[in-house]
GROMACS .gro file of C-alpha atoms in nm:
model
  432
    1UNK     CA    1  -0.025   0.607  -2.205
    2UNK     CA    2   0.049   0.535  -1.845
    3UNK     CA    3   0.278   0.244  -1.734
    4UNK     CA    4  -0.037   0.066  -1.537
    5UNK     CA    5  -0.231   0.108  -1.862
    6UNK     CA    6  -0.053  -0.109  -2.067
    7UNK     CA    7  -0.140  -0.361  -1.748
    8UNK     CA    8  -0.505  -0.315  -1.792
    9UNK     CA    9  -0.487  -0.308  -2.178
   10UNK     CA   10  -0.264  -0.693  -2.122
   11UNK     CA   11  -0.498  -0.783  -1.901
   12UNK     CA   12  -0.838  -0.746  -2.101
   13UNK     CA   13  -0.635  -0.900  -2.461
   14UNK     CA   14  -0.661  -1.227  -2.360
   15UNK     CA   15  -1.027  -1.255  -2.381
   16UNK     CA   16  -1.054  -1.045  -2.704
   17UNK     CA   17  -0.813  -1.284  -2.890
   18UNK     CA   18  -1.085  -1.541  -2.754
   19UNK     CA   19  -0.747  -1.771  -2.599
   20UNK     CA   20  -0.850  -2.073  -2.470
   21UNK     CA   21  -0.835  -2.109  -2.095
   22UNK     CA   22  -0.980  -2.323  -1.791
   23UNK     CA   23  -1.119  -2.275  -1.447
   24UNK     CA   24  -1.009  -2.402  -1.166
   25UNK     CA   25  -1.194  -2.348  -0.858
   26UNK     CA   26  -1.059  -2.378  -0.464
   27UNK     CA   27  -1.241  -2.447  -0.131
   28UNK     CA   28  -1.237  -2.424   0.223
   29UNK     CA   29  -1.403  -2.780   0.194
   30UNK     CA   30  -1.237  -2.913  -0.082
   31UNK     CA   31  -0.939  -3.112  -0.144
   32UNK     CA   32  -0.625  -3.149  -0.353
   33UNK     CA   33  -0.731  -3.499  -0.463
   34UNK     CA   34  -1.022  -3.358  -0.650
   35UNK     CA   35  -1.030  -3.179  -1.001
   36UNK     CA   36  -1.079  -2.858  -0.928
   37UNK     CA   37  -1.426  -2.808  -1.093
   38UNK     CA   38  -1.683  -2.618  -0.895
   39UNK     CA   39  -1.817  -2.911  -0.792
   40UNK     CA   40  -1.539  -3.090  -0.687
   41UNK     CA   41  -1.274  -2.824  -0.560
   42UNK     CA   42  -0.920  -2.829  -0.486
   43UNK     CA   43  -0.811  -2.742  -0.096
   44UNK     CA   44  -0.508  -2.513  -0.167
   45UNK     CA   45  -0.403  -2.233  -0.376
   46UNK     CA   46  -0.062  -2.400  -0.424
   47UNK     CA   47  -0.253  -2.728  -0.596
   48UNK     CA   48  -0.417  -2.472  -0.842
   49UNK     CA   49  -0.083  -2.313  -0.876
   50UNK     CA   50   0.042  -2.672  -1.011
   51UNK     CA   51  -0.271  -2.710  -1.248
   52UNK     CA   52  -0.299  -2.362  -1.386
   53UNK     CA   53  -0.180  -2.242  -1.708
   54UNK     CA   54  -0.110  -1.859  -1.857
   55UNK     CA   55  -0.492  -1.730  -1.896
   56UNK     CA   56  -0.632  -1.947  -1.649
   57UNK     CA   57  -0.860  -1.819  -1.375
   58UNK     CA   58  -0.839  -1.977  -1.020
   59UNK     CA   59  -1.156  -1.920  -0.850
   60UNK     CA   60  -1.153  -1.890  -0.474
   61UNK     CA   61  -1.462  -1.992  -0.305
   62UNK     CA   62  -1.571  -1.793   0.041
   63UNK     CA   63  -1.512  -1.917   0.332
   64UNK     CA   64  -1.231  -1.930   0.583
   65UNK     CA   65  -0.923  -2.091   0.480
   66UNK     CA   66  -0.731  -2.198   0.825
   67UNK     CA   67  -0.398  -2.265   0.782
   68UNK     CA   68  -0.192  -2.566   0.976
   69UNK     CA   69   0.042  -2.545   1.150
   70UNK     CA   70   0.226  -2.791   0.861
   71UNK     CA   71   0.119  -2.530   0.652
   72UNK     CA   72   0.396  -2.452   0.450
   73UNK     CA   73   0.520  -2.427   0.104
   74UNK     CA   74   0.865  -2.356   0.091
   75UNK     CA   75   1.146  -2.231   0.354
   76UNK     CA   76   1.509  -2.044   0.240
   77UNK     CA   77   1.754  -1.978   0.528
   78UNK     CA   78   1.523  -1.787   0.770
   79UNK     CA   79   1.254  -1.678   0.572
   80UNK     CA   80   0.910  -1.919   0.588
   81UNK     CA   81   0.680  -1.919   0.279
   82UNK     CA   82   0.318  -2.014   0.365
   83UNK     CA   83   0.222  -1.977  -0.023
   84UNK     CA   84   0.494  -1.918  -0.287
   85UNK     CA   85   0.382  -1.806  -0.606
   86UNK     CA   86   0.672  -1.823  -0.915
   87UNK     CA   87   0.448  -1.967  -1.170
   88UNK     CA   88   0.413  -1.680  -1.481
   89UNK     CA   89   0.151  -1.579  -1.635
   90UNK     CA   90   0.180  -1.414  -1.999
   91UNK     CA   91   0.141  -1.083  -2.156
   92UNK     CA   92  -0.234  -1.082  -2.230
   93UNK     CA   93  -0.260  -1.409  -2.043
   94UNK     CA   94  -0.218  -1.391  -1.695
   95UNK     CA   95  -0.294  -1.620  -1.462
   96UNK     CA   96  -0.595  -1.485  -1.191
   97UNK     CA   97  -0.640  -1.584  -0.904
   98UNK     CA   98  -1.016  -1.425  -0.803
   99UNK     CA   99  -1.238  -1.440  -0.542
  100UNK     CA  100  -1.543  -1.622  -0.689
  101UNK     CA  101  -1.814  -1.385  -0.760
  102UNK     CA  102  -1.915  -1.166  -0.480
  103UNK     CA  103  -1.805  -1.421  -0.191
  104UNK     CA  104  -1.534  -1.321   0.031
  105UNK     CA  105  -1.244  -1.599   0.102
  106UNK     CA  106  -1.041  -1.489   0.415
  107UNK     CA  107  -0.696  -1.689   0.434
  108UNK     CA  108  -0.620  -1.746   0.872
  109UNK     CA  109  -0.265  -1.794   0.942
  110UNK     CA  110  -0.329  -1.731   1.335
  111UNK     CA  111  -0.205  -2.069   1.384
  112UNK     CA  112   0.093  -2.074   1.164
  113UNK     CA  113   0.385  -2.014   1.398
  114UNK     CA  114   0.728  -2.189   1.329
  115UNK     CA  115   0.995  -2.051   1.548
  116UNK     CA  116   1.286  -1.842   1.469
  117UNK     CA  117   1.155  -1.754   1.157
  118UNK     CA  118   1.009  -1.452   0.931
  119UNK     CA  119   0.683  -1.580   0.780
  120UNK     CA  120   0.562  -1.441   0.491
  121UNK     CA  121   0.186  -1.579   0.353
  122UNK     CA  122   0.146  -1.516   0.035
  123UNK     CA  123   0.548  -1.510  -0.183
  124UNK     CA  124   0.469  -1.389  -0.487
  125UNK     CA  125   0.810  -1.418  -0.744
  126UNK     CA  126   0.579  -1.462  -1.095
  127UNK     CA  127   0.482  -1.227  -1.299
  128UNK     CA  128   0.156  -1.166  -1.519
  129UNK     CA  129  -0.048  -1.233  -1.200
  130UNK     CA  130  -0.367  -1.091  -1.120
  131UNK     CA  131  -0.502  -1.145  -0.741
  132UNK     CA  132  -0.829  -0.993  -0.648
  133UNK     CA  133  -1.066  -1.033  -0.339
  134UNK     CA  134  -0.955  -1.180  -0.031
  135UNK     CA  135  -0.812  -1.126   0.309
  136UNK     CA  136  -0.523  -1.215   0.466
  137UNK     CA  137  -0.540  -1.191   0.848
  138UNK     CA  138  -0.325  -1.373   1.138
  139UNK     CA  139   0.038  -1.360   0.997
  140UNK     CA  140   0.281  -1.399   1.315
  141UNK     CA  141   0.593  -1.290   1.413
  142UNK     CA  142   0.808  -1.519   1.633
  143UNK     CA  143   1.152  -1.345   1.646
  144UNK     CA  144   1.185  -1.168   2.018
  145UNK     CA  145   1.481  -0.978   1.852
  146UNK     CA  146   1.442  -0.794   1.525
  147UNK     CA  147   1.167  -0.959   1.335
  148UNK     CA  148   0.982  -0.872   1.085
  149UNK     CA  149   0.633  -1.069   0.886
  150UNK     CA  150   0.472  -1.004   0.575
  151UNK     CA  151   0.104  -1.080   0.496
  152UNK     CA  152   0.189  -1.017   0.106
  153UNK     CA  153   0.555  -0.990  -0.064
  154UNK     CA  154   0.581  -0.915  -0.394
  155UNK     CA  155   0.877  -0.945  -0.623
  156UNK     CA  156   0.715  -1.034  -0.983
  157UNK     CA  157   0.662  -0.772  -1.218
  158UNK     CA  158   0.332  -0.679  -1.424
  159UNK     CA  159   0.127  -0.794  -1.145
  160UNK     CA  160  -0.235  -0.682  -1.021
  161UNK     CA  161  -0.281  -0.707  -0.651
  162UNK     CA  162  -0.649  -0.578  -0.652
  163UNK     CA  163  -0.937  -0.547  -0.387
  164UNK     CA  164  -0.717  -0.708  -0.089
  165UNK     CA  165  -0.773  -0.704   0.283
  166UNK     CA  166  -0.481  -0.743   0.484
  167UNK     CA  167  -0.584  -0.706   0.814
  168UNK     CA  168  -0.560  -0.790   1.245
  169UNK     CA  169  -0.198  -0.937   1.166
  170UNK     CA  170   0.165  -0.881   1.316
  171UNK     CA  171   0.284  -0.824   0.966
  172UNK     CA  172   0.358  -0.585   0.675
  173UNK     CA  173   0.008  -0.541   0.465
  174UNK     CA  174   0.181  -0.557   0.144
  175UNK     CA  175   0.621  -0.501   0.101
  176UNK     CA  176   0.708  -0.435  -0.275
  177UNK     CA  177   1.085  -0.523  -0.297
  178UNK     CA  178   1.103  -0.593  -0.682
  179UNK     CA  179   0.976  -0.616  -0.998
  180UNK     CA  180   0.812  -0.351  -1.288
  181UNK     CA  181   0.505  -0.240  -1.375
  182UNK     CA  182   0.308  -0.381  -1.079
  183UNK     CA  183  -0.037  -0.184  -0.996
  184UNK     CA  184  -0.161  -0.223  -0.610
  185UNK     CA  185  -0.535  -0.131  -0.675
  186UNK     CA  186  -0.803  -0.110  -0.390
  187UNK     CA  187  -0.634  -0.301  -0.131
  188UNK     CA  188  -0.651  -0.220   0.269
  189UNK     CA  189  -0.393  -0.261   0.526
  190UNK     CA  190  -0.522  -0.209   0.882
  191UNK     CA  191  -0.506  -0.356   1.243
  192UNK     CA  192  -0.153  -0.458   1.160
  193UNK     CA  193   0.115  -0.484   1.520
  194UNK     CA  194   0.367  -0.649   1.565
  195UNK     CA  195   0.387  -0.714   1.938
  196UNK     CA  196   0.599  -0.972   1.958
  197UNK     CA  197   0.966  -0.847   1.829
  198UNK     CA  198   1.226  -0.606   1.968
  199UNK     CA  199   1.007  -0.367   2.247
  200UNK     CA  200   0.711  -0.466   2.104
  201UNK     CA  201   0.607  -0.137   1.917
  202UNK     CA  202   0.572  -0.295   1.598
  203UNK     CA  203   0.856  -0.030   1.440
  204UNK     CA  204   0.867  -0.243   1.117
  205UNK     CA  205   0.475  -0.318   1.056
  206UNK     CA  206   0.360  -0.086   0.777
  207UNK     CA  207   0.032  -0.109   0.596
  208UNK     CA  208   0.220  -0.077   0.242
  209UNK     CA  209   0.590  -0.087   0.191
  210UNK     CA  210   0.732  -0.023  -0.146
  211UNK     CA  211   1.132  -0.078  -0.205
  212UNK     CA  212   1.221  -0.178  -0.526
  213UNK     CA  213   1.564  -0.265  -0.625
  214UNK     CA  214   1.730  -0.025  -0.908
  215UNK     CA  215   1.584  -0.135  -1.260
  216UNK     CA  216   1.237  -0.190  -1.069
  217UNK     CA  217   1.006   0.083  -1.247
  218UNK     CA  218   0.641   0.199  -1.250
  219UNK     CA  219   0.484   0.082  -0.943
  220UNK     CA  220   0.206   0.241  -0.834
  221UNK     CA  221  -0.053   0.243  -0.554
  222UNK     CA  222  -0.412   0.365  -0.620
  223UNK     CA  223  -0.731   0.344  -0.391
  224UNK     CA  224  -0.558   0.222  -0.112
  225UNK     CA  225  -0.626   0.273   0.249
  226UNK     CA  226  -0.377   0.198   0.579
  227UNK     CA  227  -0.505   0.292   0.915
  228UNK     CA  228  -0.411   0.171   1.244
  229UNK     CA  229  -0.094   0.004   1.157
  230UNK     CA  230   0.234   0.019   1.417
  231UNK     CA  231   0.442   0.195   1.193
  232UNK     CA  232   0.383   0.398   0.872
  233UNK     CA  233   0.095   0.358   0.644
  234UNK     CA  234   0.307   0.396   0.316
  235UNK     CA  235   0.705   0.389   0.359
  236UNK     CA  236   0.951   0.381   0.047
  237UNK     CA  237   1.246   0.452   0.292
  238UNK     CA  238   1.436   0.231   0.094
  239UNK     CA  239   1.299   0.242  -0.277
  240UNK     CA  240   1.617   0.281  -0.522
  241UNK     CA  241   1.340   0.386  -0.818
  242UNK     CA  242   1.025   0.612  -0.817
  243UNK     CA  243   0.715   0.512  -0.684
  244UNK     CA  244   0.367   0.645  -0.734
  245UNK     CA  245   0.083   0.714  -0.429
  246UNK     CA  246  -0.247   0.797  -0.608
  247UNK     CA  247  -0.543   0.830  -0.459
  248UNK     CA  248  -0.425   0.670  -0.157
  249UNK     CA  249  -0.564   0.748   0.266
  250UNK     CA  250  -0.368   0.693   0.566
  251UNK     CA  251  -0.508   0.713   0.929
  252UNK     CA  252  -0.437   0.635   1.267
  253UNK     CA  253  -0.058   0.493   1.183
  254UNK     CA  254   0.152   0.508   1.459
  255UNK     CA  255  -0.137   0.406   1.730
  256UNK     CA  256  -0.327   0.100   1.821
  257UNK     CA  257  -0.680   0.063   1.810
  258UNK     CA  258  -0.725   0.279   2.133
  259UNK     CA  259  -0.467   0.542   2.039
  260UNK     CA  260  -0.138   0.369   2.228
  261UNK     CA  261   0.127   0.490   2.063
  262UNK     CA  262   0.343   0.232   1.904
  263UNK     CA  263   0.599   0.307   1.586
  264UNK     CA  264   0.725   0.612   1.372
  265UNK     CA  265   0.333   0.700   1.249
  266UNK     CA  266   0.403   0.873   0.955
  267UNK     CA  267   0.084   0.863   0.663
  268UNK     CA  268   0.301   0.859   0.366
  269UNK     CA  269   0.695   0.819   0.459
  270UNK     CA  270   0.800   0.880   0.096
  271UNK     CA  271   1.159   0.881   0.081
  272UNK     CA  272   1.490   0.782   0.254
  273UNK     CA  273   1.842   0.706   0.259
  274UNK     CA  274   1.913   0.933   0.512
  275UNK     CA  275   2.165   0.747   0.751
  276UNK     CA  276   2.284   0.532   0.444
  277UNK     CA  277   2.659   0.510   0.392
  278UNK     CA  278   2.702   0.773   0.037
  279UNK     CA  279   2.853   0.469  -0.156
  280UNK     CA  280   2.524   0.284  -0.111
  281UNK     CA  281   2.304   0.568  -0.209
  282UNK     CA  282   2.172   0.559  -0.537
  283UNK     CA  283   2.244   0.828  -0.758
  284UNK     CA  284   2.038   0.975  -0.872
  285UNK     CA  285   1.807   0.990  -0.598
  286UNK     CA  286   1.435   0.864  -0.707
  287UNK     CA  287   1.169   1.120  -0.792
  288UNK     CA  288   0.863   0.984  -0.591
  289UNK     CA  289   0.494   1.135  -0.675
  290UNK     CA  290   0.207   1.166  -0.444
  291UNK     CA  291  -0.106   1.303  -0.558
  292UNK     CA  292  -0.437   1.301  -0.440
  293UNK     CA  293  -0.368   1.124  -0.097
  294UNK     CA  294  -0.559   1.180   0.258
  295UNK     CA  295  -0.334   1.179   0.563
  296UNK     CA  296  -0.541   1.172   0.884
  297UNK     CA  297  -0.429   1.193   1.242
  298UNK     CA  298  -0.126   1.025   1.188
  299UNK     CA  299   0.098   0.993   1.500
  300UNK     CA  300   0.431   1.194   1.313
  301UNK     CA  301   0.347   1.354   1.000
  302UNK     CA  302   0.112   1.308   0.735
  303UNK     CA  303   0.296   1.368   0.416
  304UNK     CA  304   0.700   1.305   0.519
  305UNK     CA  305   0.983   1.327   0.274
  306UNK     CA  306   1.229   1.161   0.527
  307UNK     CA  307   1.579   1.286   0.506
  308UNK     CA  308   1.546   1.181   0.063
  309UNK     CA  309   1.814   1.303  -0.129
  310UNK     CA  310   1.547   1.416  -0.390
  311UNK     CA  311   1.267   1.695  -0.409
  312UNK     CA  312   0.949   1.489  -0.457
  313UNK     CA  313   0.602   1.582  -0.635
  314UNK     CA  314   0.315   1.646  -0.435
  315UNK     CA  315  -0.035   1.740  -0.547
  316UNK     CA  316  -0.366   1.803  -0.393
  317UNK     CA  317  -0.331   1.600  -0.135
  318UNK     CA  318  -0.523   1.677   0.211
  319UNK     CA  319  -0.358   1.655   0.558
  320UNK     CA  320  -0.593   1.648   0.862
  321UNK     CA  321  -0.518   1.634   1.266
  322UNK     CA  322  -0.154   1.488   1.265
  323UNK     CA  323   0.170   1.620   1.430
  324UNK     CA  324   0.319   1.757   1.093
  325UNK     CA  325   0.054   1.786   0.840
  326UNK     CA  326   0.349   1.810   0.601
  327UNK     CA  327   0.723   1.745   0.671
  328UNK     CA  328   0.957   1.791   0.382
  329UNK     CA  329   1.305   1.705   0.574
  330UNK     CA  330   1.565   1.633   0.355
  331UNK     CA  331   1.949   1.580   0.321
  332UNK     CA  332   2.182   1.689   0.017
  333UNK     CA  333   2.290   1.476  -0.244
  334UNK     CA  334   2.559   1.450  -0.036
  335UNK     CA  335   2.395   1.328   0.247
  336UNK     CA  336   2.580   1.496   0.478
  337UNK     CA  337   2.349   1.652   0.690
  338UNK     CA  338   1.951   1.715   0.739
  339UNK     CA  339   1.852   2.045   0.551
  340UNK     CA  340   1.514   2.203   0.500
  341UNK     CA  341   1.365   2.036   0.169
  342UNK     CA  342   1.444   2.185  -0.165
  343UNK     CA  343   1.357   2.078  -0.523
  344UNK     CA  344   0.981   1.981  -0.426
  345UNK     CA  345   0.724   2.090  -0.671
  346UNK     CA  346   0.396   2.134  -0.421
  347UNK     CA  347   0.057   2.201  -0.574
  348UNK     CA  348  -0.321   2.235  -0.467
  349UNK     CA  349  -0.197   2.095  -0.109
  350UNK     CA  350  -0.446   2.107   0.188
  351UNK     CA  351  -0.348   2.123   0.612
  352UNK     CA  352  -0.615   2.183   0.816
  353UNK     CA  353  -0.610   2.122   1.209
  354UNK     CA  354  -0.227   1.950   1.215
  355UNK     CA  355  -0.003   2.054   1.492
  356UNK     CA  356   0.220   2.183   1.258
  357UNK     CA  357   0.115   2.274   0.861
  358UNK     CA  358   0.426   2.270   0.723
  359UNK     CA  359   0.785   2.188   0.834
  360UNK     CA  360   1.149   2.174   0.708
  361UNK     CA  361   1.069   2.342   0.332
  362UNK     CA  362   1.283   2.562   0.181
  363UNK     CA  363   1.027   2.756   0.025
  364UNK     CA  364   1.260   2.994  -0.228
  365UNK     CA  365   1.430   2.669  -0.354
  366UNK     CA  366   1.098   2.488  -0.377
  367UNK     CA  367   0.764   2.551  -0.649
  368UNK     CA  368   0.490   2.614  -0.447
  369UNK     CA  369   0.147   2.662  -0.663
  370UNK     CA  370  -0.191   2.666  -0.516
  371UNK     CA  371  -0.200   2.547  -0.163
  372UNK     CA  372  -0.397   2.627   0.076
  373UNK     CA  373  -0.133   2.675   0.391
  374UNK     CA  374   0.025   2.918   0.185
  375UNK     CA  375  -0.262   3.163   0.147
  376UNK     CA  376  -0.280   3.296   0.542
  377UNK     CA  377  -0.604   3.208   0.522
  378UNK     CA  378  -0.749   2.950   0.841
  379UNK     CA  379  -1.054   2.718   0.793
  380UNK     CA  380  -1.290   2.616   1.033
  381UNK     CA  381  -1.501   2.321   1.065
  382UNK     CA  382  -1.782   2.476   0.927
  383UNK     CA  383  -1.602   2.520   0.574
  384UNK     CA  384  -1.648   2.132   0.546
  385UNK     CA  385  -1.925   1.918   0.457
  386UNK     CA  386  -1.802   1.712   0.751
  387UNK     CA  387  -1.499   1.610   0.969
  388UNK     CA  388  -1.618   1.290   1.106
  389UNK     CA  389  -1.300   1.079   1.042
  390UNK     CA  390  -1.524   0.764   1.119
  391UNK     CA  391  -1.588   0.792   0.739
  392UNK     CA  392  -1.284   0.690   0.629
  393UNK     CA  393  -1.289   0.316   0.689
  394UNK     CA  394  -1.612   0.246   0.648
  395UNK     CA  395  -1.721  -0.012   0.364
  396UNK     CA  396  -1.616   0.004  -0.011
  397UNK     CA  397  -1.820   0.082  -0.316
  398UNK     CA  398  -1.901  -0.301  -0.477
  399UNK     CA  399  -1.684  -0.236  -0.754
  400UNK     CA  400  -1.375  -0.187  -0.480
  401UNK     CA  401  -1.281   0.192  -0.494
  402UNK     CA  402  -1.281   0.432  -0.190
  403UNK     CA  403  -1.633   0.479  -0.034
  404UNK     CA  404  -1.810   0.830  -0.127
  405UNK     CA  405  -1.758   1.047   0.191
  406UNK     CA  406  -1.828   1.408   0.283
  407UNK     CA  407  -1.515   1.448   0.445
  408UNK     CA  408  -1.291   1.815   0.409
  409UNK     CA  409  -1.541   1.894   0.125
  410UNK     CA  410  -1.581   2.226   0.110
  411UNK     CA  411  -1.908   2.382   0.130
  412UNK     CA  412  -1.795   2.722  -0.049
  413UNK     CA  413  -1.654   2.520  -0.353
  414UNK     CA  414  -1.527   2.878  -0.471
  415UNK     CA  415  -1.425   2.986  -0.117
  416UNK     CA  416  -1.170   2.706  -0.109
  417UNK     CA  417  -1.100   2.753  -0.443
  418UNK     CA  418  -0.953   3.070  -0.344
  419UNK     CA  419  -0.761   2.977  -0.040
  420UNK     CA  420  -0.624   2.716  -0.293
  421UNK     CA  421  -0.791   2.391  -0.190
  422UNK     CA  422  -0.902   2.246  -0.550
  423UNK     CA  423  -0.886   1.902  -0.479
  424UNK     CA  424  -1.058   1.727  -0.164
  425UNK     CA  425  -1.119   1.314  -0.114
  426UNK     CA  426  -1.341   1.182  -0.373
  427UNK     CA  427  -1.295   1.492  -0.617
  428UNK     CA  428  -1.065   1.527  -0.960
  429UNK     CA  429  -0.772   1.752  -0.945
  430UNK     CA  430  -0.779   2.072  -1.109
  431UNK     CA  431  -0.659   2.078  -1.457
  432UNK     CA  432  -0.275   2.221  -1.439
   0.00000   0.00000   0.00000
């Protein structure tokens, strides 16, 4: 069984053991005088923080929730925590905290702007929390210097961070910097620039950013989507264990909304420690896995290794109209200098239309199985279903996974079966 399963299986054993728990239900009307019934709601999350209990559910009404300026839970040193979550759930009981039904709550923190400091909105330092439904938008940055936001910060460990929009912001969609067994499920980052620090590029605004200290394990991103943030969409520059991309699209990174270019613009930056002192590097190097991801015009490269001292795993996963469909750029585990990757196991992998299809792979000190950029052979359009990358952000099915597109689906199933292209968005992998 899967790390992330044992999650799910926690998650669903509190209501077969019939535990006793309460609802608590929040507002953009309400107030933090009131009970909390449905009827009588609280105002903020952090009153139903107070009142909850392992097994509770916290039940977010729709609505906008605009933050004031006043608007803030706790501050360390620099750092400014809009909402700071450190109450735990249990194993079996966690504590949810749920968009009610099918309304949509969207938390505003436009307005929020203390100076000199980092905000982040949403702190989250329990564990055996499960948060599923709502936006974040508006998170500021107010250093001129180097600066840097979050919209959601995690550092709690069996967490669910499910179905979340984090959105039109000058922050970090979600940054994973501790903490085991957490499953990011769903969620979109887009729309995300930091305009404000250093030149103004947003260089540090990715959709997802996943860095987990050593002794953090199994985390895992699934269903997730990043487009039209500053930076990357998915960067684990930093991540001193192994992370999992699964099922995961990145567009448009790198650009704004009218294709400015801003930051690095790399889909999936999965790796790092290149220009890190050898003392500090961790040894070994993690073993990072991304399968079944969509890279899309990207301003860099779609799939990017980034100078890791570590071959990575990557499986049918599609690259589409960026500079370097795939980069695999690595160092030694010496770090002493950048050499073509080696050690990468690379299976059922699709480029199609990038500047470049592949760069910086050692192929004889690689295992290359099944892709379609090593066959010779050269698509065109018309061996697709469709190419219309306007597909790619449009709405979610209701239960929260990726929307059913057409998109790089072969029409010759067999064809591209051939030219090694088993896997395409929306499709299963090929049994290996």
């Amino acid at each position: 069984m899967r790390p992330w399963a044992h999650l799910f299986l926690a998650l669903a054993l509190g209501w077969q053991l019939g535990i006793e728990a309460k609802e608590l239900f929040v507002a953009p009307g309400g107030s933090d005088e009131q009970a909390g019934t449905i009827d009588r709601p609280l105002a903020s999350l952090m009153k139903a923080q107070d009142l909850a209990d392992p097994g509770d559910t916290v039940w977010i009404r729709g609505g906008t929730y605009k933050a004031k300026p006043d608007q803030i839970a706790r501050t360390q040193r620099i750092w400014v925590y809009l909402n700071y979550f450190d109450k735990n759930g249990k194993p079996g009981q966690p504590i949810r905290y749920w968009a009610y039904r099918d309304e949509r709550p969207v938390f505003d923190f436009s307005e929020v702007k203390p100076p000199n400091t980092r905000i982040n909105a949403f702190q989250v330092m329990g564990s055996w929390l499960h948060f599923r439904g709502f936006e974040i938008i508006g998170t500021q940055v107010n250093f001129t210097g180097h600066g840097q936001s979050c919209n959601l910060e995690n550092h709690g460990s069996h967490n669910l961070i499910e179905r979340l929009s984090l959105h039109d912001s000058q922050a970090i969609g979600i940054y994973a910097l501790a903490g085991s067994d957490n499953l990011f499920l769903n969620c979109d980052a887009f729309n995300n620039h930091d305009y404000t620090s250093e030149d103004g590029h947003g260089g540090n605004v990715d959709g997802f950013g996943c860095h987990p200290t050593k002794g953090s394990i199994n985390n895992t991103f699934r269903g997730c989507r990043a487009w039209f943030n500053s930076d990357d969409g998915y960067d684990c520059i930093t991540s001193r264990e192994a992370v999992r991309f699964e099922n995961c699209w990145a567009m448009f990174n790198g650009f704004g909304t009218k294709f400015q270019k801003l930051g690095d613009g790399n889909g999936f930056k999965v790796g790092g420690f290149g220009a890190t002192p050898s003392q500090a590097v961790p040894k070994p190097a993690p073993r990072h896995v991304t399968e079944g991801c969509l890279a899309v015009r990207n301003r860099a490269s779609g799939f990017y290794a980034n100078h890791h001292l570590m071959g990575g795993d990557w499986s049918f996963n599609s690259a589409y109209r960026n500079a370097n469909d795939f980069n695999f750029l690595m160092r030694p585990p010496d770090n002493s200098a950048d050499i073509d990757g080696v050690g990468h196991r690379i299976t059922g992998n699709l480029s199609y239309r990038g500047n470049r299809d592949v760069t910086k792979l050692n192929v004889d000190k690689s295992t290359l199985q099944d892709n379609a950029f090593a066959t010779g052979m050269k698509f065109t359009d018309a061996a697709f279903e469709s190419v219309d990358e306007s597909l790619l952000t449009g709405p979610r099915q209701p239960d929260g996974s990726l929307p059913k597109v057409a998109f790089l689906r072969p029409v010759d199933a067999k064809l591209a079966g051939t030219a090694g292209y088993t896997a395409y968005p929306g499709s299963k992998p090929a049994a290996k």
